[in-house]
Amino acid sequence: MQIGLDNFVTAAPDPVTGEQRDPSQRLSDLLDEISHADEVGLDVVGIGEHHREEFLDSAPAILLAAAAARTKRIRLASAVTVLSADDPVRVFQNFATIDILSRGRAEIIAGRGSFVEAYPLFGLNLEDYDDLFTEKLDLLIKLRDNKTITWEGKYRPALHEQTVYPRPVQDPLPVWVGVGGSPGSFARAGVMGLPLMVAIIGGEPRRFRPMIDLYREAGRRAGHPPERLKVGVHALGYVAETNDKAADDYFPGYERMFTQIGRERGWPPVKRIHFDMLRGPEGALMVGDVETVVEKILHYDQVLGGISRITFQMSPASLPHEKEMKAIELLGKQVSPWVNTVLEKKKAQG
């Protein structure tokens, strides 16, 4: 199983001290964290895309290009590219360029985004939310699979015998579909034979199994081989020396971020008791010591019928740089080897 990190590059003040981070220093820290993840053997890092005051990731391709120049083996992904609000031609060109810079390590995880600020910002109608994504994903895949294309749609000018450069090192350039809780999105990814990245930020992971089964069945019916229908999980997580330390480190920023989002969306305020329930054996949060986090990853793998990738999202905690660096080291040197040793033994035993 691939294990990695996703980062939304939060610019919020430290939730404990109230100290505001300098944006330049925050981005410098981000690149150090990605370099460290590469050094300790993590498999992938993803950078999100948001257009809000509390994030510094509105241009993820630029951040990934900077990371490409400082790393050697870690895969570099978006998490997610808000494809509905972007031009698929530019998305393809940006990631093809990152792929060349990194010598074949770029990936696109395309989604519709969990926030809506990008739509008015780029002059789009939120009522076209799903249609925009469907059309633009179709174009992105055609651009990936064909050097020269003719294409016509509703939301972008037509292309006639147009060749798009540069071409990536990887053939094909990996494109995943990032999904939340819409069954139609799961089925669409299966029909297209694209790998699936499932965002699970609350509740119990097992509740996503029916939709993942729907994805696999849609892919099977469309004639795609099982090995092509990969499932990854994006989840909130953090590892520290003890369970109590991990929870105490993570909760203040988590409480602030999700309470703020809750005010916007009509959710109740976050309470510590709810957070601790989500850290329990059946909950979505991967927050704890090494053994606890290993058990939680194996739980995800079991209840979802096998996954090929899981990425940790530490951004909600707005952790100090040194704590993120320590967590990355524990993930790369202890969690990942332990998880994969267990899975290899299970595979050998049939």
Short mmCIF file of C-alpha atoms in Angstrom, two decimals:
data_model
loop_
_atom_site.label_atom_id
_atom_site.label_comp_id
_atom_site.label_asym_id
_atom_site.label_seq_id
_atom_site.Cartn_x
_atom_site.Cartn_y
_atom_site.Cartn_z
CA MET A 1 0.00 0.00 0.00
CA GLN A 2 1.23 3.48 -0.83
CA ILE A 3 1.25 5.85 2.14
CA GLY A 4 1.62 9.59 1.79
CA LEU A 5 0.60 13.10 2.74
CA ASP A 6 -1.90 15.65 1.51
CA ASN A 7 -1.48 19.31 2.36
CA PHE A 8 -3.84 22.27 2.09
CA VAL A 9 -1.03 24.65 3.14
CA THR A 10 -2.97 26.37 5.89
CA ALA A 11 -1.98 29.94 6.71
CA ALA A 12 -4.11 30.19 9.86
CA PRO A 13 -2.50 31.32 13.13
CA ASP A 14 -1.14 28.73 15.53
CA PRO A 15 -4.29 27.52 17.34
CA VAL A 16 -2.52 27.49 20.72
CA THR A 17 -0.26 30.56 20.66
CA GLY A 18 -2.20 32.67 18.17
CA GLU A 19 1.04 33.44 16.32
CA GLN A 20 0.48 34.28 12.65
CA ARG A 21 2.76 32.45 10.21
CA ASP A 22 4.68 34.39 7.61
CA PRO A 23 3.49 33.15 4.18
CA SER A 24 7.00 32.91 2.75
CA GLN A 25 8.17 30.89 5.74
CA ARG A 26 5.09 28.66 5.53
CA LEU A 27 5.88 27.78 1.91
CA SER A 28 9.54 27.22 2.77
CA ASP A 29 8.44 24.87 5.56
CA LEU A 30 6.13 23.07 3.12
CA LEU A 31 8.99 22.31 0.75
CA ASP A 32 11.13 21.10 3.65
CA GLU A 33 8.29 18.80 4.72
CA ILE A 34 7.93 17.37 1.21
CA SER A 35 11.70 16.84 0.97
CA HIS A 36 11.65 15.07 4.33
CA ALA A 37 8.76 12.86 3.20
CA ASP A 38 10.85 11.90 0.18
CA GLU A 39 13.88 11.12 2.35
CA VAL A 40 12.01 8.90 4.83
CA GLY A 41 10.35 6.82 2.12
CA LEU A 42 6.78 8.04 1.87
CA ASP A 43 5.23 7.32 -1.50
CA VAL A 44 3.20 10.37 -2.47
CA VAL A 45 2.45 13.96 -1.54
CA GLY A 46 -0.62 15.86 -2.66
CA ILE A 47 -1.26 19.62 -2.67
CA GLY A 48 -4.85 20.85 -2.50
CA GLU A 49 -6.47 23.81 -4.25
CA HIS A 50 -8.45 26.46 -2.40
CA HIS A 51 -9.24 30.11 -3.01
CA ARG A 52 -9.77 31.23 0.58
CA GLU A 53 -7.89 33.42 3.02
CA GLU A 54 -6.80 30.60 5.31
CA PHE A 55 -4.97 28.60 2.61
CA LEU A 56 -1.87 29.20 0.47
CA ASP A 57 -2.59 26.54 -2.18
CA SER A 58 -4.48 28.45 -4.87
CA ALA A 59 -1.72 27.56 -7.39
CA PRO A 60 -0.83 23.94 -6.54
CA ALA A 61 0.99 23.24 -9.82
CA ILE A 62 3.59 25.89 -8.92
CA LEU A 63 4.13 24.33 -5.49
CA LEU A 64 4.43 20.86 -7.00
CA ALA A 65 6.93 22.11 -9.57
CA ALA A 66 9.05 23.56 -6.75
CA ALA A 67 8.79 20.21 -4.94
CA ALA A 68 9.83 18.36 -8.10
CA ALA A 69 13.14 20.21 -8.09
CA ARG A 70 13.85 19.19 -4.47
CA THR A 71 12.82 15.52 -4.49
CA LYS A 72 13.92 12.31 -6.17
CA ARG A 73 11.35 9.56 -5.79
CA ILE A 74 8.12 10.69 -4.12
CA ARG A 75 5.09 11.01 -6.38
CA LEU A 76 3.63 14.52 -6.77
CA ALA A 77 -0.14 14.86 -6.96
CA SER A 78 -2.90 17.42 -6.78
CA ALA A 79 -5.41 16.94 -3.96
CA VAL A 80 -7.61 17.90 -5.73
CA THR A 81 -7.40 19.93 -8.92
CA VAL A 82 -10.73 21.78 -9.06
CA LEU A 83 -11.22 20.77 -12.67
CA SER A 84 -14.73 22.23 -12.96
CA ALA A 85 -13.27 25.73 -12.53
CA ASP A 86 -10.16 25.28 -14.67
CA ASP A 87 -9.23 24.80 -18.32
CA PRO A 88 -8.34 21.14 -19.00
CA VAL A 89 -5.76 22.20 -21.58
CA ARG A 90 -3.84 24.26 -19.00
CA VAL A 91 -4.25 21.56 -16.37
CA PHE A 92 -2.77 19.00 -18.74
CA GLN A 93 0.10 21.30 -19.76
CA ASN A 94 0.92 22.16 -16.14
CA PHE A 95 1.06 18.56 -15.01
CA ALA A 96 2.85 17.36 -18.12
CA THR A 97 5.51 19.95 -17.29
CA ILE A 98 5.68 18.76 -13.66
CA ASP A 99 6.00 15.22 -14.99
CA ILE A 100 8.97 16.23 -17.11
CA LEU A 101 10.59 18.14 -14.24
CA SER A 102 10.17 15.19 -11.91
CA ARG A 103 11.13 12.56 -14.49
CA GLY A 104 7.76 10.85 -14.41
CA ARG A 105 6.29 11.41 -10.92
CA ALA A 106 3.27 13.68 -11.52
CA GLU A 107 -0.37 12.73 -10.98
CA ILE A 108 -3.66 14.61 -11.33
CA ILE A 109 -6.44 13.97 -8.86
CA ALA A 110 -9.37 15.74 -10.47
CA GLY A 111 -12.44 16.76 -8.49
CA ARG A 112 -15.15 19.35 -8.10
CA GLY A 113 -13.82 20.75 -4.82
CA SER A 114 -15.40 20.88 -1.38
CA PHE A 115 -15.63 24.71 -1.40
CA VAL A 116 -17.36 26.85 -4.02
CA GLU A 117 -15.25 30.06 -4.11
CA ALA A 118 -13.61 29.09 -7.41
CA TYR A 119 -16.87 29.25 -9.35
CA PRO A 120 -17.70 32.97 -9.04
CA LEU A 121 -13.98 33.79 -9.04
CA PHE A 122 -13.62 32.38 -12.55
CA GLY A 123 -17.02 33.51 -13.81
CA LEU A 124 -18.77 30.14 -13.60
CA ASN A 125 -22.30 29.28 -12.55
CA LEU A 126 -22.51 27.00 -9.52
CA GLU A 127 -25.67 25.47 -10.97
CA ASP A 128 -23.42 23.89 -13.63
CA TYR A 129 -21.32 22.22 -10.91
CA ASP A 130 -21.66 18.64 -12.14
CA ASP A 131 -21.98 19.30 -15.88
CA LEU A 132 -18.78 21.36 -15.85
CA PHE A 133 -16.85 18.53 -14.24
CA THR A 134 -18.25 15.84 -16.53
CA GLU A 135 -17.39 17.75 -19.69
CA LYS A 136 -13.95 18.87 -18.54
CA LEU A 137 -12.95 15.42 -17.30
CA ASP A 138 -13.87 14.02 -20.71
CA LEU A 139 -11.64 16.60 -22.38
CA LEU A 140 -8.75 16.04 -19.94
CA ILE A 141 -8.71 12.31 -20.63
CA LYS A 142 -8.84 12.87 -24.38
CA LEU A 143 -5.92 15.30 -24.12
CA ARG A 144 -3.98 12.74 -22.12
CA ASP A 145 -4.65 9.86 -24.49
CA ASN A 146 -4.30 11.68 -27.82
CA LYS A 147 -1.55 13.99 -28.99
CA THR A 148 -3.90 15.61 -31.52
CA ILE A 149 -7.61 15.94 -30.84
CA THR A 150 -10.82 17.31 -32.24
CA TRP A 151 -13.36 18.06 -29.52
CA GLU A 152 -16.46 20.13 -28.95
CA GLY A 153 -18.36 20.89 -25.73
CA LYS A 154 -20.66 23.40 -24.09
CA TYR A 155 -18.39 25.22 -21.64
CA ARG A 156 -15.15 25.64 -23.59
CA PRO A 157 -14.29 26.65 -27.17
CA ALA A 158 -13.97 23.70 -29.53
CA LEU A 159 -10.65 22.18 -30.55
CA HIS A 160 -10.08 21.13 -34.18
CA GLU A 161 -7.08 18.94 -35.04
CA GLN A 162 -5.24 20.62 -32.17
CA THR A 163 -1.96 19.24 -30.84
CA VAL A 164 -1.25 19.99 -27.19
CA TYR A 165 2.29 20.20 -25.83
CA PRO A 166 4.33 19.29 -23.88
CA ARG A 167 3.76 15.56 -23.62
CA PRO A 168 4.45 13.93 -20.25
CA VAL A 169 7.08 11.31 -19.49
CA GLN A 170 4.45 8.86 -18.24
CA ASP A 171 2.18 7.30 -20.81
CA PRO A 172 -0.49 7.64 -19.70
CA LEU A 173 -0.18 10.44 -17.17
CA PRO A 174 -2.11 9.17 -14.10
CA VAL A 175 -5.49 10.83 -13.59
CA TRP A 176 -7.52 9.90 -10.52
CA VAL A 177 -11.07 11.01 -9.75
CA GLY A 178 -11.48 12.59 -6.32
CA VAL A 179 -14.91 11.91 -4.80
CA GLY A 180 -16.87 12.66 -1.64
CA GLY A 181 -20.22 11.00 -1.07
CA SER A 182 -22.08 11.08 -4.41
CA PRO A 183 -22.85 7.58 -5.77
CA GLY A 184 -22.98 8.98 -9.29
CA SER A 185 -19.37 10.16 -9.01
CA PHE A 186 -18.24 6.68 -7.94
CA ALA A 187 -20.07 5.05 -10.82
CA ARG A 188 -18.72 7.55 -13.37
CA ALA A 189 -15.12 6.85 -12.33
CA GLY A 190 -15.74 3.12 -12.68
CA VAL A 191 -17.26 3.43 -16.15
CA MET A 192 -14.24 5.50 -17.25
CA GLY A 193 -11.80 3.03 -15.68
CA LEU A 194 -10.06 5.74 -13.68
CA PRO A 195 -8.56 5.20 -10.21
CA LEU A 196 -10.64 6.55 -7.35
CA MET A 197 -9.54 8.79 -4.45
CA VAL A 198 -12.16 8.86 -1.71
CA ALA A 199 -12.18 11.73 0.81
CA ILE A 200 -13.25 10.37 4.21
CA ILE A 201 -13.16 13.10 6.85
CA GLY A 202 -15.79 11.92 9.32
CA GLY A 203 -18.15 9.15 10.36
CA GLU A 204 -17.15 5.52 9.87
CA PRO A 205 -15.09 4.41 6.86
CA ARG A 206 -17.25 1.31 6.36
CA ARG A 207 -20.19 3.46 5.22
CA PHE A 208 -18.28 4.10 1.97
CA ARG A 209 -18.08 0.40 1.10
CA PRO A 210 -21.35 0.26 -0.89
CA MET A 211 -20.24 3.16 -3.09
CA ILE A 212 -16.78 1.63 -3.60
CA ASP A 213 -18.49 -1.65 -4.55
CA LEU A 214 -20.62 0.38 -7.00
CA TYR A 215 -17.41 1.82 -8.51
CA ARG A 216 -15.87 -1.62 -8.91
CA GLU A 217 -19.02 -3.12 -10.40
CA ALA A 218 -19.43 -0.21 -12.84
CA GLY A 219 -15.83 -0.67 -13.92
CA ARG A 220 -16.27 -4.43 -14.34
CA ARG A 221 -19.40 -3.96 -16.42
CA ALA A 222 -17.53 -1.44 -18.60
CA GLY A 223 -14.86 -4.08 -19.27
CA HIS A 224 -12.00 -2.68 -17.20
CA PRO A 225 -9.66 -5.17 -15.48
CA PRO A 226 -9.71 -5.18 -11.65
CA GLU A 227 -6.11 -3.99 -11.39
CA ARG A 228 -7.05 -0.79 -13.18
CA LEU A 229 -9.77 0.04 -10.64
CA LYS A 230 -7.54 1.26 -7.82
CA VAL A 231 -9.01 2.82 -4.69
CA GLY A 232 -7.21 5.39 -2.56
CA VAL A 233 -8.31 7.17 0.60
CA HIS A 234 -7.69 10.75 1.70
CA ALA A 235 -8.23 10.96 5.47
CA LEU A 236 -7.46 13.23 8.39
CA GLY A 237 -4.53 11.93 10.39
CA TYR A 238 -1.46 12.57 12.51
CA VAL A 239 0.99 10.38 14.38
CA ALA A 240 2.95 11.22 17.52
CA GLU A 241 4.79 9.37 20.30
CA THR A 242 1.60 8.66 22.31
CA ASN A 243 -2.13 8.65 21.67
CA ASP A 244 -2.73 11.47 24.14
CA LYS A 245 -0.03 13.66 22.61
CA ALA A 246 -1.34 13.07 19.09
CA ALA A 247 -4.88 13.99 20.14
CA ASP A 248 -3.83 17.04 22.14
CA ASP A 249 -1.65 18.30 19.28
CA TYR A 250 -4.29 17.80 16.60
CA PHE A 251 -7.51 18.85 18.30
CA PRO A 252 -7.10 22.66 18.75
CA GLY A 253 -6.62 23.35 15.04
CA TYR A 254 -9.17 20.71 14.04
CA GLU A 255 -11.74 22.28 16.36
CA ARG A 256 -11.13 25.75 14.95
CA MET A 257 -11.23 24.75 11.28
CA PHE A 258 -14.30 22.53 11.44
CA THR A 259 -16.20 24.88 13.71
CA GLN A 260 -15.57 27.67 11.17
CA ILE A 261 -16.68 25.45 8.29
CA GLY A 262 -19.67 24.39 10.36
CA ARG A 263 -20.80 27.99 10.77
CA GLU A 264 -20.80 28.31 6.98
CA ARG A 265 -22.65 25.04 6.39
CA GLY A 266 -24.98 24.81 9.35
CA TRP A 267 -23.10 22.14 11.30
CA PRO A 268 -22.95 22.15 15.12
CA PRO A 269 -19.71 23.27 16.83
CA VAL A 270 -16.99 20.64 17.21
CA LYS A 271 -16.64 19.09 20.66
CA ARG A 272 -13.74 17.06 22.05
CA ILE A 273 -16.04 14.11 22.75
CA HIS A 274 -16.97 13.90 19.05
CA PHE A 275 -13.31 14.14 18.07
CA ASP A 276 -12.38 11.32 20.45
CA MET A 277 -15.19 9.14 19.08
CA LEU A 278 -13.82 9.60 15.56
CA ARG A 279 -10.39 8.52 16.83
CA GLY A 280 -11.92 5.24 18.06
CA PRO A 281 -11.46 1.89 16.28
CA GLU A 282 -14.40 2.40 13.89
CA GLY A 283 -13.98 6.15 13.31
CA ALA A 284 -12.44 7.99 10.39
CA LEU A 285 -9.63 9.88 12.16
CA MET A 286 -6.15 8.36 12.00
CA VAL A 287 -4.80 10.26 15.00
CA GLY A 288 -2.64 8.41 17.51
CA ASP A 289 0.63 6.68 18.19
CA VAL A 290 2.33 4.43 15.63
CA GLU A 291 0.51 1.24 16.63
CA THR A 292 -2.90 2.95 16.72
CA VAL A 293 -2.39 4.51 13.30
CA VAL A 294 -1.21 1.20 11.82
CA GLU A 295 -4.34 -0.51 13.16
CA LYS A 296 -6.53 2.24 11.73
CA ILE A 297 -4.95 1.94 8.25
CA LEU A 298 -5.45 -1.82 8.31
CA HIS A 299 -9.07 -1.23 9.38
CA TYR A 300 -9.61 1.04 6.36
CA ASP A 301 -8.13 -1.64 4.10
CA GLN A 302 -10.36 -4.34 5.55
CA VAL A 303 -13.71 -2.56 5.61
CA LEU A 304 -13.26 -1.03 2.14
CA GLY A 305 -12.32 -4.29 0.47
CA GLY A 306 -8.69 -3.41 -0.16
CA ILE A 307 -7.12 -0.04 -0.94
CA SER A 308 -3.92 0.78 -2.78
CA ARG A 309 -3.15 4.18 -1.24
CA ILE A 310 -3.90 6.22 1.88
CA THR A 311 -2.86 9.82 2.42
CA PHE A 312 -2.71 11.71 5.70
CA GLN A 313 -4.18 15.19 5.93
CA MET A 314 -2.54 17.05 8.82
CA SER A 315 -3.45 20.56 7.62
CA PRO A 316 -6.57 21.09 9.80
CA ALA A 317 -4.39 20.98 12.91
CA SER A 318 -2.19 23.94 11.80
CA LEU A 319 0.70 22.14 13.48
CA PRO A 320 4.09 23.76 14.08
CA HIS A 321 6.66 22.81 11.47
CA GLU A 322 8.74 20.71 13.86
CA LYS A 323 5.74 18.56 14.81
CA GLU A 324 4.85 17.96 11.18
CA MET A 325 8.44 16.95 10.48
CA LYS A 326 8.40 14.45 13.36
CA ALA A 327 5.06 13.02 12.22
CA ILE A 328 6.42 12.60 8.68
CA GLU A 329 9.42 10.72 10.05
CA LEU A 330 7.21 8.36 12.08
CA LEU A 331 4.99 7.74 9.06
CA GLY A 332 7.87 6.97 6.74
CA LYS A 333 10.15 4.99 9.04
CA GLN A 334 7.65 3.15 11.24
CA VAL A 335 4.03 3.26 10.07
CA SER A 336 4.54 2.51 6.37
CA PRO A 337 6.95 -0.43 6.83
CA TRP A 338 4.73 -1.96 9.53
CA VAL A 339 1.55 -1.69 7.43
CA ASN A 340 3.15 -3.19 4.36
CA THR A 341 4.78 -6.03 6.30
CA VAL A 342 1.36 -7.02 7.67
CA LEU A 343 -0.28 -6.80 4.24
CA GLU A 344 2.49 -8.83 2.60
CA LYS A 345 2.07 -11.59 5.22
CA LYS A 346 -1.69 -11.65 4.64
CA LYS A 347 -1.15 -11.89 0.90
CA ALA A 348 1.35 -14.74 1.32
CA GLN A 349 -1.14 -16.62 3.51
CA GLY A 350 -3.81 -16.26 0.84
#
